[in-house]
Amino acid sequence: MAEQAEQLAMAVNHLSADLRRALGSEPIPWDKGQRPGELVLHALDPLVRRLLAGMRGVEDLERIEAGQLAWEQLAWRRTWEIADRLLQAVPVGAFMGRSITQGEGKPERTYRVSPAEASFLRRRAEILHRAAAARRDHPGPDDQ
């Protein structure tokens, strides 16, 4: 779970970096400032603590799996809430994107909002594979 939380924070940081590039800005430097991934860690910390406390002494594999699924479903929602705030803050111009030269001899790359969002959603589904499988098996009205 801790590793999943770290990976989700990185996914949100990559989303933020791609959105900033789509706006024509540089990503937030890794050694400076507060990145949105820190908000993810802050939001997920109490969920991890609650699950670990609830799993203390549990030996039933089905209960452990159910607890992990419940945690992933909550993490899915909390991570989306933070990512959605980033996406909602993007001005319309970023949807057209910005092309950035990668360097001499390398092709130009265009950053847009929709591929940045799709990449984030794909990465989140990879990290929270139980929640993704549950959503595929039982889709709901608020699937994001």
mmCIF file of C-alpha atoms in Angstrom:
data_model
loop_
_atom_site.group_PDB
_atom_site.id
_atom_site.type_symbol
_atom_site.label_atom_id
_atom_site.label_comp_id
_atom_site.label_asym_id
_atom_site.label_seq_id
_atom_site.Cartn_x
_atom_site.Cartn_y
_atom_site.Cartn_z
ATOM 1 C CA MET A 1 0.000 0.000 0.000
ATOM 2 C CA ALA A 2 2.773 2.436 0.815
ATOM 3 C CA GLU A 3 4.402 1.690 -2.529
ATOM 4 C CA GLN A 4 1.073 2.165 -4.294
ATOM 5 C CA ALA A 5 0.622 5.524 -2.541
ATOM 6 C CA GLU A 6 4.088 6.629 -3.690
ATOM 7 C CA GLN A 7 3.331 5.516 -7.247
ATOM 8 C CA LEU A 8 0.025 7.411 -7.216
ATOM 9 C CA ALA A 9 1.838 10.531 -6.013
ATOM 10 C CA MET A 10 4.297 10.165 -8.895
ATOM 11 C CA ALA A 11 1.424 9.698 -11.373
ATOM 12 C CA VAL A 12 -0.193 12.942 -10.184
ATOM 13 C CA ASN A 13 3.176 14.720 -10.354
ATOM 14 C CA HIS A 14 3.616 13.527 -13.951
ATOM 15 C CA LEU A 15 0.102 14.743 -14.765
ATOM 16 C CA SER A 16 0.981 18.130 -13.285
ATOM 17 C CA ALA A 17 4.220 18.281 -15.286
ATOM 18 C CA ASP A 18 2.455 17.419 -18.550
ATOM 19 C CA LEU A 19 -0.285 19.984 -17.890
ATOM 20 C CA ARG A 20 2.332 22.648 -17.199
ATOM 21 C CA ARG A 21 4.093 21.729 -20.447
ATOM 22 C CA ALA A 22 0.764 21.980 -22.303
ATOM 23 C CA LEU A 23 0.549 25.536 -20.974
ATOM 24 C CA GLY A 24 4.079 26.314 -22.150
ATOM 25 C CA SER A 25 5.597 26.240 -18.651
ATOM 26 C CA GLU A 26 8.296 24.108 -17.166
ATOM 27 C CA PRO A 27 7.360 21.384 -14.659
ATOM 28 C CA ILE A 28 7.814 22.145 -10.976
ATOM 29 C CA PRO A 29 11.439 21.227 -10.154
ATOM 30 C CA TRP A 30 11.699 18.002 -8.164
ATOM 31 C CA ASP A 31 13.772 19.663 -5.465
ATOM 32 C CA LYS A 32 11.707 22.849 -5.090
ATOM 33 C CA GLY A 33 8.169 23.756 -4.165
ATOM 34 C CA GLN A 34 5.204 21.640 -3.236
ATOM 35 C CA ARG A 35 4.038 19.260 -5.912
ATOM 36 C CA PRO A 36 0.490 17.897 -6.059
ATOM 37 C CA GLY A 37 1.734 14.377 -5.356
ATOM 38 C CA GLU A 38 2.321 15.481 -1.779
ATOM 39 C CA LEU A 39 -1.415 16.165 -1.518
ATOM 40 C CA VAL A 40 -2.032 12.581 -2.625
ATOM 41 C CA LEU A 41 0.233 11.218 0.105
ATOM 42 C CA HIS A 42 -1.467 13.432 2.674
ATOM 43 C CA ALA A 43 -4.929 12.258 1.533
ATOM 44 C CA LEU A 44 -3.969 8.574 1.499
ATOM 45 C CA ASP A 45 -2.056 8.445 4.789
ATOM 46 C CA PRO A 46 -5.121 8.071 7.054
ATOM 47 C CA LEU A 47 -6.558 5.417 4.724
ATOM 48 C CA VAL A 48 -3.388 3.331 4.913
ATOM 49 C CA ARG A 49 -3.233 3.693 8.694
ATOM 50 C CA ARG A 50 -6.874 2.668 9.079
ATOM 51 C CA LEU A 51 -6.443 -0.400 6.867
ATOM 52 C CA LEU A 52 -3.270 -1.495 8.644
ATOM 53 C CA ALA A 53 -4.954 -1.110 12.031
ATOM 54 C CA GLY A 54 -7.962 -3.088 10.816
ATOM 55 C CA MET A 55 -5.798 -5.862 9.387
ATOM 56 C CA ARG A 56 -3.798 -6.380 12.565
ATOM 57 C CA GLY A 57 -4.080 -10.035 13.474
ATOM 58 C CA VAL A 58 -6.231 -10.959 10.460
ATOM 59 C CA GLU A 59 -5.194 -14.237 8.874
ATOM 60 C CA ASP A 60 -8.180 -14.819 6.584
ATOM 61 C CA LEU A 61 -6.924 -14.227 3.036
ATOM 62 C CA GLU A 62 -10.388 -13.275 1.797
ATOM 63 C CA ARG A 63 -10.691 -10.544 4.441
ATOM 64 C CA ILE A 64 -7.212 -9.279 3.607
ATOM 65 C CA GLU A 65 -8.065 -9.163 -0.111
ATOM 66 C CA ALA A 66 -11.374 -7.410 0.652
ATOM 67 C CA GLY A 67 -9.518 -4.854 2.789
ATOM 68 C CA GLN A 68 -6.997 -4.206 0.041
ATOM 69 C CA LEU A 69 -9.790 -3.775 -2.501
ATOM 70 C CA ALA A 70 -11.595 -1.338 -0.200
ATOM 71 C CA TRP A 71 -8.378 0.644 0.255
ATOM 72 C CA GLU A 72 -7.759 0.747 -3.495
ATOM 73 C CA GLN A 73 -11.304 1.946 -4.155
ATOM 74 C CA LEU A 74 -10.888 4.790 -1.656
ATOM 75 C CA ALA A 75 -7.428 5.598 -3.033
ATOM 76 C CA TRP A 76 -8.927 5.622 -6.554
ATOM 77 C CA ARG A 77 -11.441 8.290 -5.524
ATOM 78 C CA ARG A 78 -9.066 10.416 -3.457
ATOM 79 C CA THR A 79 -6.416 10.414 -6.177
ATOM 80 C CA TRP A 80 -9.002 11.393 -8.790
ATOM 81 C CA GLU A 81 -10.206 14.302 -6.599
ATOM 82 C CA ILE A 82 -6.695 15.757 -6.619
ATOM 83 C CA ALA A 83 -6.086 15.078 -10.319
ATOM 84 C CA ASP A 84 -9.475 16.568 -11.192
ATOM 85 C CA ARG A 85 -8.577 19.796 -9.376
ATOM 86 C CA LEU A 86 -5.477 20.048 -11.561
ATOM 87 C CA LEU A 87 -7.492 19.405 -14.716
ATOM 88 C CA GLN A 88 -10.213 21.894 -13.740
ATOM 89 C CA ALA A 89 -7.599 24.623 -13.274
ATOM 90 C CA VAL A 90 -6.251 24.270 -16.815
ATOM 91 C CA PRO A 91 -7.246 27.128 -19.132
ATOM 92 C CA VAL A 92 -8.818 26.385 -22.506
ATOM 93 C CA GLY A 93 -5.595 27.171 -24.403
ATOM 94 C CA ALA A 94 -3.872 24.129 -22.949
ATOM 95 C CA PHE A 95 -6.306 21.827 -24.721
ATOM 96 C CA MET A 96 -4.705 22.823 -28.037
ATOM 97 C CA GLY A 97 -1.347 21.991 -26.524
ATOM 98 C CA ARG A 98 2.195 23.193 -26.925
ATOM 99 C CA SER A 99 4.988 21.728 -29.009
ATOM 100 C CA ILE A 100 8.354 21.435 -27.340
ATOM 101 C CA THR A 101 11.660 20.695 -29.002
ATOM 102 C CA GLN A 102 13.347 17.759 -27.290
ATOM 103 C CA GLY A 103 16.820 18.700 -28.425
ATOM 104 C CA GLU A 104 18.966 18.545 -31.507
ATOM 105 C CA GLY A 105 18.137 15.572 -33.696
ATOM 106 C CA LYS A 106 15.089 14.611 -31.650
ATOM 107 C CA PRO A 107 11.501 15.022 -32.819
ATOM 108 C CA GLU A 108 9.278 17.763 -31.495
ATOM 109 C CA ARG A 109 6.737 16.647 -28.880
ATOM 110 C CA THR A 110 3.301 18.166 -28.393
ATOM 111 C CA TYR A 111 1.822 18.219 -24.896
ATOM 112 C CA ARG A 112 -1.971 18.373 -24.616
ATOM 113 C CA VAL A 113 -4.441 17.969 -21.776
ATOM 114 C CA SER A 114 -6.270 14.908 -23.121
ATOM 115 C CA PRO A 115 -3.198 12.655 -23.519
ATOM 116 C CA ALA A 116 -1.938 13.825 -20.112
ATOM 117 C CA GLU A 117 -5.249 12.845 -18.521
ATOM 118 C CA ALA A 118 -5.373 9.527 -20.400
ATOM 119 C CA SER A 119 -1.831 8.700 -19.300
ATOM 120 C CA PHE A 120 -2.735 9.452 -15.682
ATOM 121 C CA LEU A 121 -5.898 7.322 -15.828
ATOM 122 C CA ARG A 122 -3.988 4.424 -17.388
ATOM 123 C CA ARG A 123 -1.236 4.643 -14.770
ATOM 124 C CA ARG A 124 -3.747 4.815 -11.902
ATOM 125 C CA ALA A 125 -5.486 1.680 -13.225
ATOM 126 C CA GLU A 126 -2.123 -0.129 -13.347
ATOM 127 C CA ILE A 127 -1.273 0.874 -9.781
ATOM 128 C CA LEU A 128 -4.721 0.150 -8.327
ATOM 129 C CA HIS A 129 -5.302 -3.044 -10.287
ATOM 130 C CA ARG A 130 -7.886 -4.501 -7.885
ATOM 131 C CA ALA A 131 -10.050 -1.382 -8.041
ATOM 132 C CA ALA A 132 -9.663 -1.232 -11.831
ATOM 133 C CA ALA A 133 -10.760 -4.863 -12.179
ATOM 134 C CA ALA A 134 -13.741 -4.277 -9.875
ATOM 135 C CA ARG A 135 -14.783 -1.261 -11.969
ATOM 136 C CA ARG A 136 -14.519 -3.278 -15.175
ATOM 137 C CA ASP A 137 -16.614 -6.067 -13.657
ATOM 138 C CA HIS A 138 -19.195 -3.754 -12.052
ATOM 139 C CA PRO A 139 -19.187 -0.304 -13.710
ATOM 140 C CA GLY A 140 -20.874 2.468 -11.782
ATOM 141 C CA PRO A 141 -22.334 5.862 -12.700
ATOM 142 C CA ASP A 142 -19.360 7.851 -11.362
ATOM 143 C CA ASP A 143 -16.497 5.882 -12.896
ATOM 144 C CA GLN A 144 -13.467 8.131 -13.209
#
